[in-house]
PDB file of C-alpha atoms in Angstrom:
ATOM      1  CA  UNK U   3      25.557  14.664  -9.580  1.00 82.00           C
ATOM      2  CA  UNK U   4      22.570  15.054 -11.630  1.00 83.00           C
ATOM      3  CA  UNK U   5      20.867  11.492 -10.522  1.00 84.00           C
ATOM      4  CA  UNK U   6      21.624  11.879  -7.266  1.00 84.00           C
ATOM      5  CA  UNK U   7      19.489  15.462  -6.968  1.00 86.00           C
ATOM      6  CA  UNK U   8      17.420  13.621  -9.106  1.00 87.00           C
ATOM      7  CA  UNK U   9      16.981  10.520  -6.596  1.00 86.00           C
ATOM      8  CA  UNK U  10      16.532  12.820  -3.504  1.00 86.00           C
ATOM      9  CA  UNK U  11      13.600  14.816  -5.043  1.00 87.00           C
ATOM     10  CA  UNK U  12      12.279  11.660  -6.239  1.00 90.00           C
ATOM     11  CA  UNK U  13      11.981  10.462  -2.698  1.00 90.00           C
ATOM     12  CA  UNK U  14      10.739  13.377  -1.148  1.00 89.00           C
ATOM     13  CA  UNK U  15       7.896  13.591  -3.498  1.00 90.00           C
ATOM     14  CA  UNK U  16       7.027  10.057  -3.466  1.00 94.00           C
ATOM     15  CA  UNK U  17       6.778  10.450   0.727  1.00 92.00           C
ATOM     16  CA  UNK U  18       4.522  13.644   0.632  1.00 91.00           C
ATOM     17  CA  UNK U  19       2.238  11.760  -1.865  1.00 94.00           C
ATOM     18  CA  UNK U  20       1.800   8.204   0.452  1.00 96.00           C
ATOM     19  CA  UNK U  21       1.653  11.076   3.157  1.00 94.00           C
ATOM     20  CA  UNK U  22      -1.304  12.567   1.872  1.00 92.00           C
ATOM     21  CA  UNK U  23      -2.925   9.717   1.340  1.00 95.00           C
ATOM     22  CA  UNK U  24      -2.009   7.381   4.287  1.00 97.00           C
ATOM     23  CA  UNK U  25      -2.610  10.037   6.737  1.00 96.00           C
ATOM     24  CA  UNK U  26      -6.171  10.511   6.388  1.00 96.00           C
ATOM     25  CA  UNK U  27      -6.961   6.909   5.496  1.00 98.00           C
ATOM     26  CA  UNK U  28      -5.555   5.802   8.615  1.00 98.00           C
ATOM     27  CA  UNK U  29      -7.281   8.144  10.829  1.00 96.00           C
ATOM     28  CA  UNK U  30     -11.005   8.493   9.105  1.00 97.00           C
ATOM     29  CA  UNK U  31     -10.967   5.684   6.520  1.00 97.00           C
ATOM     30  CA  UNK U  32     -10.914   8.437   3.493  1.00 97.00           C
ATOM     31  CA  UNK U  33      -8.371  10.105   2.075  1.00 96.00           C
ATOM     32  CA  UNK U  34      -8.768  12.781  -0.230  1.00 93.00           C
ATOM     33  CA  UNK U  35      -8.557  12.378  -4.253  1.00 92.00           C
ATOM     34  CA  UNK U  36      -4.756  13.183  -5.433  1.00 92.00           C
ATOM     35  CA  UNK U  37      -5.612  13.613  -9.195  1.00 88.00           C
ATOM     36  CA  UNK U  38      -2.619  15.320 -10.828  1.00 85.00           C
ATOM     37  CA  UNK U  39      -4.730  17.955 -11.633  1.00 85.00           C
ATOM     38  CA  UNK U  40      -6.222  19.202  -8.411  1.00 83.00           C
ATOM     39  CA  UNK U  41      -2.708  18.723  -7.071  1.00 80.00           C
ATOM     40  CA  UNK U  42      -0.414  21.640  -7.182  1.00 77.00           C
ATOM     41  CA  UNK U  43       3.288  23.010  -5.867  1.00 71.00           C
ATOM     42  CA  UNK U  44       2.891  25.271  -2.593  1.00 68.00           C
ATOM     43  CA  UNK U  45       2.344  29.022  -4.612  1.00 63.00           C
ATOM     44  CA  UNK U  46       4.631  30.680  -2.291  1.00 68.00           C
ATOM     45  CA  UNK U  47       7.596  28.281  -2.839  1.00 64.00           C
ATOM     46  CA  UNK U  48       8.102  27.598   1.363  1.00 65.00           C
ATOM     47  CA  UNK U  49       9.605  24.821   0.448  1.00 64.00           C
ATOM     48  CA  UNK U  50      10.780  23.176  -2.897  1.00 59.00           C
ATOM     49  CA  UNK U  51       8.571  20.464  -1.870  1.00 61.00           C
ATOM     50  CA  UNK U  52       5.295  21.727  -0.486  1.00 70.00           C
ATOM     51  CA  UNK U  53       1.710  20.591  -2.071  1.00 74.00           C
ATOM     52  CA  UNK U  54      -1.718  21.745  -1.799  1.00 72.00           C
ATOM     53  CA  UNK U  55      -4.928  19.824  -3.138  1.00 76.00           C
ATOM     54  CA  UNK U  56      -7.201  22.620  -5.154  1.00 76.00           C
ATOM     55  CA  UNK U  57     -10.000  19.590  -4.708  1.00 70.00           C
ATOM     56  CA  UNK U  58     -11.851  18.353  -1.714  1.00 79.00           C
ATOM     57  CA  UNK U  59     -12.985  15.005  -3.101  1.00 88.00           C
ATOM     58  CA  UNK U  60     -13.061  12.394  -0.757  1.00 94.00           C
ATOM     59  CA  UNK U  61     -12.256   8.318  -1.806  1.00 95.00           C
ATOM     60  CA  UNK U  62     -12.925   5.373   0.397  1.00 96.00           C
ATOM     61  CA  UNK U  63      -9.620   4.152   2.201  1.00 96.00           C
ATOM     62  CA  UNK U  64      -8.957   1.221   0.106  1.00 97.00           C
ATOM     63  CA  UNK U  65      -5.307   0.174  -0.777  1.00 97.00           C
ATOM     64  CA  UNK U  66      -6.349  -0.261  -4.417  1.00 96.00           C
ATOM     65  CA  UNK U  67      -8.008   3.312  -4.173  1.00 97.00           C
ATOM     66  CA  UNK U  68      -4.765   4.437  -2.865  1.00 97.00           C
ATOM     67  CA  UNK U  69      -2.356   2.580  -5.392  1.00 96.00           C
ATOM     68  CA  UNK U  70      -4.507   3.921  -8.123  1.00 96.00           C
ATOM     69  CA  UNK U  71      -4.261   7.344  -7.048  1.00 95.00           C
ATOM     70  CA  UNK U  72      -0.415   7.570  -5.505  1.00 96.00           C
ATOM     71  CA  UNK U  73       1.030   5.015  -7.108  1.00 95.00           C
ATOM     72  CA  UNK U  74      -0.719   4.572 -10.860  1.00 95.00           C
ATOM     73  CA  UNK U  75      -1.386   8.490 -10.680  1.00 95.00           C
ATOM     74  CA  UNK U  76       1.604   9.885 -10.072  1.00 94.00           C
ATOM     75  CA  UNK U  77       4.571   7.693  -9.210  1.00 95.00           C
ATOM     76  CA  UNK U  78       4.769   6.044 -12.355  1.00 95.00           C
ATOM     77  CA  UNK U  79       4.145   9.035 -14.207  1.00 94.00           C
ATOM     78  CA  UNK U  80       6.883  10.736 -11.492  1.00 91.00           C
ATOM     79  CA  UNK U  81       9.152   7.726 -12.576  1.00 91.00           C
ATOM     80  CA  UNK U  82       9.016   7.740 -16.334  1.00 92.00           C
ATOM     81  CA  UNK U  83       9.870  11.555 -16.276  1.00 90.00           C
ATOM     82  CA  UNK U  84      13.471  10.714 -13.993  1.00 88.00           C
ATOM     83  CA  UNK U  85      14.085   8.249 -16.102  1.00 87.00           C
ATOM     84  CA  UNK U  86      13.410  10.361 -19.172  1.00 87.00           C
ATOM     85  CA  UNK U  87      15.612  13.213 -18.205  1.00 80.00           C
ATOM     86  CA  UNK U  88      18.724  10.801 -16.693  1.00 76.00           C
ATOM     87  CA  UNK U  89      19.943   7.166 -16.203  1.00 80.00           C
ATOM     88  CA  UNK U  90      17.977   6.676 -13.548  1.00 88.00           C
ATOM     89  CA  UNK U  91      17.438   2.975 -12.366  1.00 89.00           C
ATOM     90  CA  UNK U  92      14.013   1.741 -12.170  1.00 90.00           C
ATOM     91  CA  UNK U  93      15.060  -0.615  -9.256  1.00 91.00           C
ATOM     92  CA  UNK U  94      16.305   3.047  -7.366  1.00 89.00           C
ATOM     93  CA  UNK U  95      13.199   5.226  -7.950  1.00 93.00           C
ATOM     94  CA  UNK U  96      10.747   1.865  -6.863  1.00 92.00           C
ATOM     95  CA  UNK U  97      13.163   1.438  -3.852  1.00 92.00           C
ATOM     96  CA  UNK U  98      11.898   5.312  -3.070  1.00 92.00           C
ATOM     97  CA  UNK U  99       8.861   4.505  -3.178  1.00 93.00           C
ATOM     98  CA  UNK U 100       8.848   1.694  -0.759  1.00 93.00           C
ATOM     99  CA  UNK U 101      11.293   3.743   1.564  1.00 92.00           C
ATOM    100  CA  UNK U 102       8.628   6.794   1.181  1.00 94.00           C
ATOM    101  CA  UNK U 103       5.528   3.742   1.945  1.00 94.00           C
ATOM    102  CA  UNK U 104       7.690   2.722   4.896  1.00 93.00           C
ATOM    103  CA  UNK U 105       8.377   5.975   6.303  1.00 92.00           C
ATOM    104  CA  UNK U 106       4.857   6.718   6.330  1.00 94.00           C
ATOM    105  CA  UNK U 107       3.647   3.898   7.759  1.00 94.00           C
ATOM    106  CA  UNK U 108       6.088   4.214  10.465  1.00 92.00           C
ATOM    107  CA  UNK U 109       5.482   7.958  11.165  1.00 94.00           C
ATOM    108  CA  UNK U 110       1.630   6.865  11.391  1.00 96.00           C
ATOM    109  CA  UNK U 111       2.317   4.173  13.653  1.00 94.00           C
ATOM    110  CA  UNK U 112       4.366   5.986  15.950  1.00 94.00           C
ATOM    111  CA  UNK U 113       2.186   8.946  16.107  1.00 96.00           C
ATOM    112  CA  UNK U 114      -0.687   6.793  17.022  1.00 96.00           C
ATOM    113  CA  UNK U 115       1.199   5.232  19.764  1.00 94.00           C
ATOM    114  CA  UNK U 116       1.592   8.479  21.326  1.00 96.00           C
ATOM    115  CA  UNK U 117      -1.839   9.642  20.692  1.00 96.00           C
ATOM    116  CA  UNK U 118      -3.239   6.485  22.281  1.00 97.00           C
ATOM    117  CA  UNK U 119      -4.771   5.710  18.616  1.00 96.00           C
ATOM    118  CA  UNK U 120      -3.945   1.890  18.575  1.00 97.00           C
ATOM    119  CA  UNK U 121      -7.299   1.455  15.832  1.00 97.00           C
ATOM    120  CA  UNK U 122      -5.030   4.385  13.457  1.00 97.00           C
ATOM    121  CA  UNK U 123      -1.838   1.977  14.369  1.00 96.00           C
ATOM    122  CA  UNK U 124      -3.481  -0.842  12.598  1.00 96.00           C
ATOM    123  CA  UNK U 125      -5.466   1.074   9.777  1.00 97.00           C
ATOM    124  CA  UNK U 126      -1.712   1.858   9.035  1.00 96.00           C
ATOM    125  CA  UNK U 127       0.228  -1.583   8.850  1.00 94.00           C
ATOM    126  CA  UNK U 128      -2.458  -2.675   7.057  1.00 95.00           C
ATOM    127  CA  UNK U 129      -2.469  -0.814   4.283  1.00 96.00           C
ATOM    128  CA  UNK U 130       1.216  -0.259   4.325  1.00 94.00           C
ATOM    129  CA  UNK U 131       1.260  -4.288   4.109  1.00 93.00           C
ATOM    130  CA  UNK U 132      -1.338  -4.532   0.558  1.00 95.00           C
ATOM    131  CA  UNK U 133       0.378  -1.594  -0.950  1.00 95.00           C
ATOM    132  CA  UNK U 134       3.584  -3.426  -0.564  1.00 92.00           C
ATOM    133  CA  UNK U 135       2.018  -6.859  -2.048  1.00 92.00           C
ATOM    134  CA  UNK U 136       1.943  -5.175  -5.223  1.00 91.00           C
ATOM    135  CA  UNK U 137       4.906  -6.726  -8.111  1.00 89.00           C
ATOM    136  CA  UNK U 138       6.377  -2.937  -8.126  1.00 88.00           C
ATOM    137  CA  UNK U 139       7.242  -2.206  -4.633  1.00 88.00           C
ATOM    138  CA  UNK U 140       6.874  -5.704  -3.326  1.00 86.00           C
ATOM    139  CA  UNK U 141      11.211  -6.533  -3.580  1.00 85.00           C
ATOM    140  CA  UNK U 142      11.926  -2.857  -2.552  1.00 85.00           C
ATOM    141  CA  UNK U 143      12.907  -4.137   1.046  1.00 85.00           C
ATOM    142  CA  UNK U 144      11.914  -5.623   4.252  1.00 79.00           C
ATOM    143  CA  UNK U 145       8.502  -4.481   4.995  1.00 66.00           C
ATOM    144  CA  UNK U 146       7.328  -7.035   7.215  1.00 67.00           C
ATOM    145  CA  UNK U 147      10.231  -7.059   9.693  1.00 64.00           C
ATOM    146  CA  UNK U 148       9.984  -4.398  12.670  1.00 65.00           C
ATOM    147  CA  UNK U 149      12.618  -2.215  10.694  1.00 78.00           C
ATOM    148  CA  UNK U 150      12.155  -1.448   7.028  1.00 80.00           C
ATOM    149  CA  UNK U 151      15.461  -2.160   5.178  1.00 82.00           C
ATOM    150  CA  UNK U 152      15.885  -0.986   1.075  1.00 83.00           C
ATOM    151  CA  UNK U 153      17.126  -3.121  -1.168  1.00 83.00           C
ATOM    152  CA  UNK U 154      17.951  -0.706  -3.554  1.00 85.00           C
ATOM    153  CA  UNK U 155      20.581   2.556  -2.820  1.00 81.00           C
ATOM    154  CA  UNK U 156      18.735   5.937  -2.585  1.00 78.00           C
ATOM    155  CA  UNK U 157      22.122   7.769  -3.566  1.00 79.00           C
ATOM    156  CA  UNK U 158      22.443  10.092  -0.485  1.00 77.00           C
ATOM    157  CA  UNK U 159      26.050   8.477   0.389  1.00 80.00           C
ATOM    158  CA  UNK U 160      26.890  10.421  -2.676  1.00 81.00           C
ATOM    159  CA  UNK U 161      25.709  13.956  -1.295  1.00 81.00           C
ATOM    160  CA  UNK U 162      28.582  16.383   0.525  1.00 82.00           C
ATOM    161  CA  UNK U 163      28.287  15.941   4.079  1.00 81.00           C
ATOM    162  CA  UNK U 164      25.511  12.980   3.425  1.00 80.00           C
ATOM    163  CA  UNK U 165      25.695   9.928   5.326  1.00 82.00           C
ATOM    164  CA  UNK U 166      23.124   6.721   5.603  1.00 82.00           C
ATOM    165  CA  UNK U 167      19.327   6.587   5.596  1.00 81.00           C
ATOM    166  CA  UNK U 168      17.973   5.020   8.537  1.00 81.00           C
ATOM    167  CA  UNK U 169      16.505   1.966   6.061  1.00 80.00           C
ATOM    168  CA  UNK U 170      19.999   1.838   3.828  1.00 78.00           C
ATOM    169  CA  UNK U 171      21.027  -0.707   2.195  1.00 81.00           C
ATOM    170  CA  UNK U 172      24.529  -0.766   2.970  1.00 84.00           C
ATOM    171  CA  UNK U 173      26.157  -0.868   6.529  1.00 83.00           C
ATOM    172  CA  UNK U 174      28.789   2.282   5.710  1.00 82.00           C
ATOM    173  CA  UNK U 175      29.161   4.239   3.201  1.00 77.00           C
ATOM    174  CA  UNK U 176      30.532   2.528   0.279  1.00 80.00           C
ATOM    175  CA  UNK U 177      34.519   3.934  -0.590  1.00 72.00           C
ATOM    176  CA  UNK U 178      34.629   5.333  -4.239  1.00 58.00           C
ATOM    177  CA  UNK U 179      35.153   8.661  -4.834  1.00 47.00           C
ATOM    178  CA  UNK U 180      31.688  10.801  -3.934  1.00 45.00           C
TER     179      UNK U 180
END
């Protein structure tokens, strides 16, 4: 199914952009500029999803700063283009985003753990926790609880051989026809 591809490369996109942003802000309090621009598909096609920043501009790790650039600069954009081409929900591309936020937040935290980077731990959460008080992203699921849970179905039940997402909104796999 066309939304369903559609969905998926929605919210692989959405988690290299917080990615690329969250990483960095976390660990030196800067992240660098993602202007759509300076931002550009991996030349040598490694993957359908690789990116590369042709700019070295560096902003001030502020969750507005973020938002602005991941959010305002691209996932909106990113949003009104899916929905353009198919009947894709609003509610199911915003509930990407959030899972994407979540994801990265929770990648960051656990890497810090390991890396004895408790300062990068918090950085994280707190971020994570203004970019989710935002009207957009703030009723895409449960981002203040230990486990992030969607509110809002992703569509990868409906891929052969797919399954849940760790954060899904339903507890099995709904029965209709895939």
């Amino acid at each position: 199914e066309r939304r369903v591809a559609a969905s998926i490369a929605h919210l692989g996109l959405a988690a290299r952009l917080w990615s690329l942003a969250l990483g960095p802000a976390a660990l030196f309090g800067r992240f660098p500029a993602l202007v759509p621009d300076t931002l550009h598909w991996d030349p040598q096609r490694t993957s359908p999803d690789d990116l590369w920043l042709a700019d070295q501009e560096e902003l001030p790790a502020t969750a507005d700063r973020i938002r602005e650039q991941v959010q305002h600069g691209h996932l909106v954009p990113l949003a009104e283009a899916f929905r353009r081409d198919g009947n894709i929900s609003p509610r199911l591309l915003w509930g990407n985003a959030g899972s994407a936020l979540a994801g990265a937040v929770r990648e960051l935290v656990t890497w810090s753990r390991g890396q004895d980077r408790p300062d990068v731990a918090h950085r994280a959460r707190a971020l994570g926790a203004e970019l989710f008080d935002h009207p957009d992203l703030s009723a895409t699921g449960s981002p203040h609880t230990p486990a992030f849970r969607r509110r809002s179905c992703c569509l990868y039940w409906r891929c052969p051989g797919g399954g849940l997402c760790g954060d899904c909104v339903f507890d099995r796999a709904p029965e209709a026809a895939r």
